[in-house]
């Protein structure tokens, strides 16, 4: 009321302490934040990329080269930066690899957009141009892609190795690429219309520390990191009937709060006898079903353990839910949730053995499918990084098997796409043309950074690459060891086409999302007021500086 009466005064709708950054300042602020994220992962790109050591607030350490892991473990507290982290997450979900590439391209698109903004080109023209270029790039990727024979294990191994280079798995890449390719092929089914369907749900990756990486292996079936519940139980059961159960083998509790008052010793004995009977009955039921082995997701009472051991039944308790579910696939069994209604048909059939160190069960099923890659390494950090790189490799090989399209790596595709986009730009009118050209330049970040990270001169590399592509050598990429330009496809540096398409598309979308914002309204304190000085502070090269982004955290819930 009073405000209307004041007439000339502006209507105040924002709370006290709220801050607002508009137009160019907003764009600069956002671009700087997004670029800071891209900068943070750039040095890890490619076979010669370095690793990052991440220490969380609890002091636990992760050493990794994996883009998405770095970004998700970094405690980023800035809404714009988070949009870029999402690019990595989407890429990880959709393609399993190429996360660093996607984020680095997004950062470069924004850097180049900034230059265009400074030349007074309107954001909508940039957004339009980027969109056109992204669409065009996708079509060109398809044109550049080499269709490979998905039965060609040699090619598949090269795809696996390319995704592993620069990661821990690289040192044993022959072994690991073989494990990965064999695993994927074992879960590939050809449909009636000749398409390959790969279900990675049936491939489990398990890790064990203590032995060297060369001891890693592919097992037909599951690996369960458990001991038998009772020392007198057999540890090995061949051709066994296996029961999977997710209810406890314990005394069933009556009503939660019933109190049993025992007035004399006889009554107590009766009560205990009742409990014993109940357990005896459960074990009897298990025996009648014909089970030789029991994997129980819940607890097994001490007395029941004893009865089971006496029957010569091997039992494991508190197995992980995911393990029980995987065993179900491996054995082709059903998970029993109530012994009273269980049928012999619910059981699976297979062989249960122990590993040499007597630490793990191997379960080989006769009626289902599923394989386990058991990764071994000296320490937790080693196997964890190994696991991340094997997961990426599984994804890219699976994609290649189902999609069949591959690309030459080492910056070859990006250079070729840049060349084609520059040609295409000539046909685009207006200011959008400049944006298409900026997009082309942005893609060349990949070969540039690959060279940079390998200690090579990035300008020389780019000049050589461009010349080769002008000359019609579509597959010319960088050999990071020699610095030479070569046919990377022939050299075995091969990537799946789908991951690259996805990386380019999501980088473009994220950049456009950031560019569309011209108004930041923050409920709290927006400590970097968008001034140039502070922008420079944010443009940091490495992890060390990321803490500085916390200052922008006040915007948290707003965007
Ligand atoms: P991303 O998270 O994007 O997958 P990587 O660190 O795995 O990042 O690096 C991928 C890039 O490294 C790709 O451009 C790929 O072509 C390139 N690359 C991989 N192996 C080689 C190699 N042996 N020589 C040259 N480039 C390679
Ligand atoms: Mg990779």
XYZ file of C-alpha atoms and ligand atoms in Angstrom:
587
model
C 0.000 0.000 0.000
C 2.525 2.500 1.118
C 4.632 1.828 -1.917
C 1.836 2.652 -4.298
C 1.386 5.916 -2.540
C 5.019 6.766 -2.975
C 4.352 6.749 -6.690
C 7.677 7.573 -8.264
C 9.624 5.058 -6.211
C 10.320 1.731 -7.927
C 8.393 -1.202 -6.657
C 10.705 -3.386 -4.621
C 10.042 -7.068 -5.080
C 13.325 -8.523 -3.969
C 14.183 -9.168 -0.377
C 16.842 -7.173 1.349
C 20.290 -8.603 0.796
C 19.328 -10.154 -2.516
C 21.561 -9.398 -5.445
C 21.100 -9.101 -9.106
C 23.528 -9.229 -11.992
C 22.287 -8.409 -15.464
C 23.112 -8.617 -19.150
C 26.794 -8.595 -20.006
C 27.859 -8.896 -16.405
C 25.669 -11.940 -15.958
C 27.067 -13.535 -19.073
C 30.628 -12.836 -18.085
C 30.059 -14.166 -14.643
C 28.538 -17.390 -15.938
C 31.081 -17.926 -18.651
C 33.905 -17.499 -16.171
C 32.393 -20.045 -13.814
C 31.818 -22.569 -16.601
C 35.301 -22.095 -17.954
C 36.828 -22.622 -14.559
C 35.276 -26.078 -14.533
C 36.541 -26.884 -18.005
C 40.017 -25.707 -17.069
C 40.028 -28.005 -14.095
C 39.812 -31.158 -16.203
C 41.685 -30.119 -19.310
C 45.086 -31.303 -18.162
C 43.772 -34.861 -17.815
C 42.705 -35.183 -21.473
C 44.276 -37.837 -23.613
C 46.889 -40.540 -23.233
C 49.429 -38.141 -21.756
C 46.974 -36.420 -19.461
C 47.842 -36.194 -15.789
C 45.804 -37.441 -12.871
C 44.099 -35.499 -10.124
C 44.179 -36.271 -6.462
C 40.928 -35.440 -4.751
C 40.649 -35.285 -1.005
C 37.159 -35.062 0.408
C 36.141 -33.449 3.674
C 36.553 -36.769 5.460
C 40.116 -37.010 4.189
C 39.517 -39.910 1.859
C 41.567 -39.791 -1.278
C 40.710 -40.537 -4.906
C 43.366 -40.520 -7.580
C 41.813 -40.343 -11.014
C 42.039 -39.259 -14.604
C 38.333 -39.676 -15.206
C 36.566 -36.417 -16.053
C 33.230 -37.182 -14.512
C 34.783 -38.528 -11.327
C 36.851 -35.392 -10.885
C 33.890 -33.125 -11.371
C 31.466 -35.024 -9.196
C 33.962 -35.395 -6.370
C 34.919 -31.747 -6.484
C 32.650 -29.960 -4.125
C 31.391 -27.415 -6.618
C 29.116 -24.825 -5.153
C 28.147 -22.654 -8.065
C 25.018 -23.044 -10.154
C 26.623 -22.326 -13.505
C 29.547 -24.577 -12.809
C 27.064 -27.266 -11.870
C 25.439 -27.009 -15.295
C 28.795 -27.932 -16.785
C 29.233 -30.788 -14.355
C 25.903 -32.063 -15.641
C 27.391 -32.234 -19.117
C 29.921 -34.704 -17.782
C 27.247 -36.674 -15.997
C 25.040 -36.880 -19.067
C 27.983 -37.951 -21.143
C 28.847 -40.641 -18.598
C 25.286 -41.950 -18.595
C 24.790 -41.836 -22.324
C 28.180 -42.854 -23.584
C 30.329 -44.000 -20.661
C 33.371 -42.192 -22.001
C 34.343 -38.845 -23.453
C 33.457 -36.843 -20.355
C 36.589 -34.726 -20.380
C 36.153 -34.029 -24.071
C 32.572 -32.894 -23.579
C 33.411 -30.537 -20.739
C 36.510 -29.157 -22.441
C 34.565 -28.402 -25.619
C 31.784 -26.742 -23.619
C 34.364 -24.512 -21.929
C 35.945 -23.589 -25.244
C 32.574 -22.817 -26.826
C 31.927 -20.384 -24.010
C 35.367 -18.837 -24.243
C 34.844 -18.200 -27.942
C 31.332 -16.939 -27.269
C 32.793 -14.390 -24.919
C 34.935 -13.008 -27.732
C 31.869 -12.712 -29.923
C 29.917 -10.989 -27.154
C 32.732 -8.513 -26.838
C 32.316 -7.724 -30.523
C 28.717 -6.876 -29.680
C 27.225 -9.917 -31.284
C 23.941 -10.707 -29.679
C 23.729 -13.916 -27.621
C 20.788 -15.174 -29.667
C 22.906 -15.091 -32.833
C 25.609 -17.083 -31.080
C 23.099 -19.563 -29.735
C 21.566 -20.028 -33.166
C 24.949 -20.445 -34.826
C 26.097 -22.956 -32.223
C 22.928 -24.898 -32.668
C 23.309 -25.022 -36.441
C 26.925 -26.064 -36.119
C 26.120 -28.782 -33.624
C 23.478 -30.276 -35.889
C 25.788 -30.127 -38.824
C 28.634 -31.698 -36.843
C 26.429 -34.628 -35.953
C 25.625 -35.270 -39.602
C 29.279 -35.005 -40.516
C 30.317 -37.424 -37.766
C 28.044 -39.941 -39.375
C 29.676 -39.296 -42.711
C 33.204 -39.602 -41.335
C 32.450 -42.718 -39.307
C 33.910 -46.028 -40.392
C 31.493 -48.896 -40.160
C 33.324 -51.856 -38.708
C 32.594 -55.533 -38.575
C 31.395 -56.045 -35.022
C 32.778 -59.571 -35.017
C 36.231 -58.166 -35.593
C 37.758 -58.614 -32.158
C 40.907 -56.839 -33.212
C 39.012 -53.599 -33.822
C 37.022 -53.994 -30.624
C 40.216 -54.423 -28.670
C 41.620 -51.257 -30.186
C 38.474 -49.385 -29.138
C 38.910 -50.690 -25.590
C 42.591 -49.756 -25.559
C 41.931 -46.240 -26.833
C 39.526 -45.602 -24.005
C 42.024 -47.038 -21.498
C 45.061 -45.045 -22.587
C 46.225 -42.594 -19.997
C 44.475 -44.554 -17.262
C 45.749 -47.152 -14.836
C 44.612 -49.975 -17.072
C 47.009 -48.881 -19.783
C 49.944 -50.811 -18.374
C 48.220 -54.109 -18.985
C 46.080 -52.996 -21.856
C 46.449 -56.195 -23.830
C 45.084 -58.264 -20.994
C 42.358 -55.789 -20.090
C 41.173 -55.163 -23.612
C 40.853 -58.897 -24.062
C 38.875 -59.280 -20.839
C 36.601 -56.416 -21.827
C 35.978 -57.644 -25.364
C 35.362 -61.214 -24.218
C 32.985 -59.997 -21.527
C 30.986 -57.867 -23.947
C 30.822 -60.600 -26.549
C 29.587 -63.082 -23.994
C 26.559 -60.907 -23.266
C 25.793 -59.930 -26.852
C 22.739 -61.378 -28.508
C 21.862 -61.018 -32.133
C 18.221 -60.241 -32.755
C 16.226 -61.688 -35.648
C 16.847 -58.623 -37.769
C 20.571 -59.016 -37.303
C 21.091 -56.291 -34.720
C 23.428 -56.776 -31.803
C 22.010 -56.139 -28.389
C 24.482 -55.905 -25.529
C 23.261 -56.043 -21.978
C 25.974 -54.835 -19.651
C 23.775 -55.662 -16.672
C 25.142 -59.131 -17.103
C 28.728 -58.016 -16.734
C 29.854 -57.360 -13.212
C 33.133 -55.767 -12.272
C 34.575 -56.857 -8.948
C 37.796 -55.762 -7.345
C 40.209 -57.427 -5.010
C 43.339 -55.931 -3.570
C 46.475 -57.808 -2.711
C 47.579 -59.223 -6.019
C 48.952 -57.642 -9.131
C 46.865 -56.353 -11.999
C 48.050 -59.158 -14.299
C 46.156 -61.560 -12.082
C 42.870 -60.007 -13.162
C 40.539 -62.441 -14.859
C 37.206 -62.972 -16.547
C 34.967 -65.509 -14.884
C 31.869 -67.154 -16.240
C 29.510 -66.410 -13.391
C 29.624 -64.413 -10.188
C 32.189 -63.642 -7.536
C 30.940 -63.329 -3.979
C 33.269 -61.815 -1.426
C 32.072 -63.821 1.574
C 32.980 -66.730 3.828
C 30.777 -69.662 4.786
C 28.841 -68.884 7.972
C 30.147 -71.937 9.769
C 33.615 -73.491 9.845
C 32.274 -77.002 9.504
C 30.579 -76.241 6.219
C 31.988 -77.438 2.912
C 33.710 -74.631 0.963
C 33.276 -76.138 -2.444
C 30.167 -77.642 -3.999
C 30.164 -78.976 -7.492
C 26.976 -79.404 -9.503
C 25.010 -77.958 -6.669
C 21.438 -76.812 -6.230
C 21.650 -73.236 -5.057
C 19.028 -71.373 -3.073
C 18.872 -67.584 -3.130
C 16.838 -66.208 -0.301
C 16.142 -62.688 0.895
C 14.444 -63.486 4.200
C 16.363 -64.133 7.398
C 16.863 -67.678 8.559
C 16.124 -66.714 12.092
C 13.388 -67.035 14.650
C 10.383 -65.145 13.452
C 9.559 -62.389 15.813
C 5.999 -62.295 16.964
C 4.455 -58.933 17.602
C 7.156 -56.383 17.993
C 6.429 -55.490 21.561
C 5.191 -58.721 23.032
C 6.870 -59.412 26.288
C 7.349 -62.969 27.274
C 7.239 -63.314 30.996
C 8.801 -66.460 32.169
C 7.937 -67.474 35.664
C 9.637 -70.804 36.006
C 12.573 -72.638 34.385
C 10.274 -75.163 32.738
C 8.456 -72.448 30.865
C 11.737 -70.961 29.729
C 12.866 -74.305 28.393
C 9.597 -74.662 26.528
C 10.051 -71.282 24.987
C 13.593 -72.072 23.872
C 12.488 -75.410 22.490
C 9.882 -73.621 20.427
C 12.521 -71.372 18.937
C 14.767 -74.295 18.216
C 11.914 -76.118 16.524
C 11.226 -73.178 14.327
C 14.835 -73.016 13.161
C 15.010 -76.766 12.740
C 11.896 -76.579 10.568
C 13.396 -73.899 8.347
C 16.551 -75.917 7.806
C 14.387 -78.961 7.143
C 12.520 -76.990 4.470
C 15.786 -75.950 2.857
C 16.923 -79.554 2.826
C 13.636 -80.736 1.357
C 13.924 -78.232 -1.447
C 17.150 -80.023 -2.290
C 19.486 -77.088 -1.696
C 23.203 -77.777 -1.317
C 24.154 -74.121 -1.095
C 22.289 -71.148 0.383
C 23.015 -67.491 -0.361
C 21.021 -65.496 2.140
C 20.642 -61.741 1.898
C 19.765 -61.463 5.580
C 21.020 -63.057 8.773
C 21.269 -66.723 9.675
C 20.775 -67.646 13.332
C 23.698 -69.396 15.073
C 21.639 -72.446 15.725
C 20.419 -72.580 12.130
C 24.035 -72.298 11.012
C 24.834 -75.303 13.094
C 21.916 -77.304 11.672
C 22.864 -76.341 8.120
C 26.471 -77.377 8.702
C 25.282 -80.691 10.067
C 23.331 -81.256 6.847
C 26.462 -80.506 4.839
C 24.878 -77.411 3.353
C 27.127 -74.481 2.483
C 25.567 -71.194 3.575
C 26.462 -67.529 3.250
C 24.655 -64.789 5.125
C 24.235 -61.063 4.590
C 25.126 -61.284 0.915
C 24.729 -57.929 -0.832
C 21.410 -57.355 -2.529
C 23.203 -56.632 -5.781
C 25.078 -59.925 -5.459
C 21.882 -61.890 -4.887
C 20.328 -60.218 -7.902
C 23.335 -60.960 -10.042
C 23.392 -64.574 -8.848
C 19.787 -64.825 -9.946
C 20.872 -64.011 -13.526
C 23.944 -66.187 -13.407
C 22.008 -69.196 -12.148
C 18.718 -68.537 -13.848
C 17.158 -68.959 -10.410
C 14.380 -67.159 -8.533
C 14.918 -65.258 -5.328
C 12.902 -66.880 -2.561
C 11.299 -64.531 -0.092
C 9.279 -67.061 1.849
C 10.504 -70.575 2.529
C 6.953 -71.841 3.045
C 6.034 -71.203 -0.556
C 9.409 -72.019 -2.137
C 9.556 -74.647 -4.898
C 12.514 -76.745 -6.032
C 12.206 -74.918 -9.360
C 13.261 -71.701 -7.685
C 16.728 -73.115 -7.140
C 19.604 -72.586 -9.520
C 22.151 -75.119 -10.635
C 25.883 -74.546 -10.709
C 29.274 -74.998 -9.136
C 30.621 -73.071 -6.185
C 34.366 -72.909 -5.613
C 36.874 -70.760 -3.735
C 39.739 -68.646 -5.065
C 43.335 -69.525 -4.225
C 43.468 -67.203 -1.248
C 40.262 -68.680 0.117
C 38.644 -65.261 0.212
C 36.007 -65.337 -2.499
C 33.398 -67.698 -3.838
C 33.210 -68.274 -7.554
C 29.742 -69.233 -8.646
C 29.422 -70.667 -12.087
C 25.844 -71.102 -13.249
C 24.589 -73.697 -15.687
C 21.213 -72.180 -16.468
C 21.669 -68.435 -16.711
C 24.109 -65.905 -18.044
C 26.448 -63.317 -16.673
C 30.187 -62.867 -16.339
C 32.430 -61.151 -13.846
C 35.601 -59.255 -14.509
C 37.665 -59.668 -11.379
C 40.156 -56.837 -11.197
C 43.150 -57.211 -8.989
C 45.689 -54.658 -7.914
C 48.048 -53.831 -5.118
C 46.002 -51.172 -3.324
C 42.487 -49.758 -3.153
C 43.457 -46.662 -5.114
C 44.885 -48.781 -7.875
C 41.867 -51.041 -8.227
C 39.402 -48.176 -7.952
C 40.962 -46.308 -10.843
C 41.236 -49.564 -12.727
C 37.558 -50.180 -12.198
C 36.620 -46.760 -13.558
C 38.637 -47.268 -16.684
C 37.357 -50.804 -17.241
C 33.776 -49.574 -16.883
C 34.421 -46.940 -19.559
C 35.986 -49.527 -21.821
C 33.027 -51.879 -21.372
C 30.653 -49.110 -22.384
C 32.547 -48.102 -25.490
C 33.021 -51.660 -26.674
C 29.340 -52.381 -26.054
C 28.430 -49.297 -28.073
C 30.709 -50.297 -30.888
C 29.219 -53.777 -30.991
C 25.679 -52.444 -31.167
C 26.290 -49.359 -33.285
C 29.134 -50.476 -35.521
C 30.340 -46.951 -36.233
C 33.814 -45.874 -35.191
C 36.033 -42.846 -35.640
C 39.748 -42.165 -35.848
C 40.928 -40.659 -32.516
C 43.829 -38.437 -31.591
C 42.005 -35.291 -32.685
C 41.410 -36.546 -36.230
C 37.610 -36.253 -36.107
C 37.679 -32.867 -34.460
C 40.069 -31.462 -37.052
C 37.995 -32.872 -39.889
C 34.776 -31.561 -38.365
C 36.314 -28.125 -37.923
C 37.321 -28.081 -41.572
C 33.868 -29.102 -42.722
C 32.150 -26.638 -40.419
C 34.250 -23.788 -41.804
C 33.081 -24.742 -45.284
C 29.557 -24.907 -44.015
C 29.864 -21.499 -42.364
C 30.148 -19.883 -45.807
C 26.577 -20.910 -46.475
C 25.293 -19.450 -43.215
C 24.259 -15.840 -43.369
C 24.537 -13.028 -40.875
C 26.252 -13.096 -37.553
C 25.466 -16.753 -37.094
C 28.265 -17.418 -39.521
C 30.782 -16.149 -37.004
C 29.314 -18.451 -34.380
C 29.612 -21.463 -36.672
C 33.262 -20.557 -37.205
C 33.736 -20.187 -33.467
C 32.243 -23.634 -33.062
C 34.763 -25.045 -35.524
C 37.602 -23.404 -33.603
C 36.246 -24.835 -30.372
C 36.401 -28.397 -31.655
C 40.063 -27.958 -32.449
C 40.638 -27.575 -28.747
C 40.827 -31.374 -28.590
C 43.913 -31.853 -30.787
C 45.433 -28.729 -29.255
C 45.088 -30.015 -25.721
C 46.173 -33.524 -26.678
C 49.368 -31.960 -28.012
C 49.781 -29.639 -25.059
C 49.361 -32.439 -22.547
C 51.937 -34.485 -24.420
C 54.427 -31.630 -24.174
C 54.195 -30.883 -27.884
C 53.767 -27.541 -29.572
C 50.050 -27.183 -30.031
C 50.261 -24.581 -32.789
C 52.621 -26.686 -34.898
C 50.422 -29.699 -34.365
C 47.322 -27.860 -35.450
C 49.028 -26.471 -38.521
C 50.164 -29.960 -39.541
C 46.769 -31.460 -38.849
C 44.909 -28.815 -40.809
C 47.260 -29.254 -43.741
C 46.732 -33.014 -43.771
C 42.964 -32.597 -43.687
C 43.036 -29.956 -46.417
C 44.878 -32.593 -48.339
C 41.973 -34.988 -47.938
C 43.423 -37.154 -45.169
C 40.263 -37.531 -43.157
C 41.808 -39.862 -40.604
C 44.882 -37.756 -39.871
C 45.345 -37.359 -36.133
C 48.099 -36.837 -33.633
C 50.522 -39.519 -32.575
C 51.226 -38.280 -29.071
C 54.445 -40.262 -28.786
C 56.170 -38.945 -31.862
C 54.302 -35.703 -32.433
C 53.706 -36.850 -36.010
C 50.458 -36.639 -37.859
C 49.308 -40.069 -38.960
C 46.265 -42.128 -39.858
C 45.127 -42.784 -36.313
C 42.556 -45.354 -37.343
C 45.272 -47.496 -38.882
C 47.399 -46.846 -35.810
C 44.645 -48.372 -33.709
C 43.438 -45.206 -31.985
C 39.743 -45.847 -32.504
C 36.732 -44.355 -30.775
C 33.027 -45.138 -30.981
C 31.058 -42.613 -33.037
C 28.158 -42.400 -30.644
C 30.260 -41.073 -27.762
C 31.687 -38.315 -29.933
C 28.271 -37.268 -31.229
C 26.998 -37.138 -27.705
C 30.005 -35.166 -26.444
C 29.605 -32.501 -29.126
C 25.853 -32.257 -28.748
C 25.859 -31.945 -24.980
C 28.722 -29.455 -24.996
C 26.746 -27.282 -27.413
C 23.566 -27.543 -25.392
C 25.283 -26.641 -22.153
C 27.043 -23.668 -23.729
C 23.749 -22.424 -25.117
C 22.046 -22.867 -21.785
C 24.649 -20.670 -20.137
C 24.510 -18.085 -22.935
C 20.753 -17.709 -22.666
C 20.978 -16.355 -19.142
C 21.036 -12.596 -18.969
C 19.833 -12.078 -15.469
C 21.037 -13.645 -12.250
C 18.917 -13.039 -9.214
C 20.474 -14.340 -6.068
C 18.666 -14.667 -2.795
C 21.867 -14.329 -0.836
C 25.113 -12.569 -1.256
C 26.544 -12.745 -4.730
C 30.030 -11.979 -3.617
C 31.626 -11.760 -7.023
C 29.844 -8.749 -8.357
C 30.830 -9.601 -11.912
C 33.723 -7.155 -12.012
C 36.602 -7.961 -14.292
C 39.118 -8.482 -11.512
C 37.094 -11.125 -9.894
C 36.421 -12.807 -13.201
C 40.155 -13.214 -13.616
C 40.405 -14.806 -10.222
C 37.912 -17.378 -11.256
C 39.705 -18.263 -14.411
C 41.930 -20.681 -12.630
C 43.998 -23.397 -14.102
C 43.872 -26.189 -11.630
C 42.173 -27.780 -8.731
C 43.859 -25.594 -6.182
C 41.785 -22.634 -7.111
C 38.444 -24.332 -7.054
C 37.950 -23.556 -3.397
C 37.603 -19.974 -4.441
C 34.339 -20.735 -6.140
C 32.691 -21.330 -2.843
C 32.225 -17.598 -2.588
C 29.512 -17.763 -5.184
C 27.616 -20.342 -3.257
C 25.013 -17.909 -2.091
C 23.184 -18.341 -5.350
C 22.541 -21.937 -4.537
C 18.841 -22.424 -4.763
C 18.063 -19.751 -7.259
C 18.866 -21.092 -10.662
P 37.621 -38.442 -22.196
O 37.164 -38.306 -20.768
O 37.070 -37.352 -23.043
O 37.414 -39.801 -22.744
P 40.402 -39.087 -22.234
O 41.405 -38.612 -21.247
O 40.004 -40.506 -22.193
O 39.176 -38.143 -22.132
O 40.995 -38.755 -23.678
C 40.315 -39.052 -24.848
C 41.067 -38.501 -26.040
O 42.370 -39.084 -26.134
C 40.371 -38.819 -27.352
O 40.353 -37.672 -28.144
C 41.226 -39.903 -27.959
O 41.177 -39.924 -29.366
C 42.584 -39.521 -27.461
N 43.515 -40.654 -27.470
C 43.397 -41.813 -26.800
N 44.440 -42.642 -27.045
C 45.250 -41.968 -27.890
C 46.504 -42.272 -28.519
N 47.117 -43.431 -28.318
N 47.037 -41.342 -29.308
C 46.436 -40.169 -29.510
N 45.257 -39.807 -28.946
C 44.670 -40.695 -28.158
Mg 38.248 -41.588 -22.161
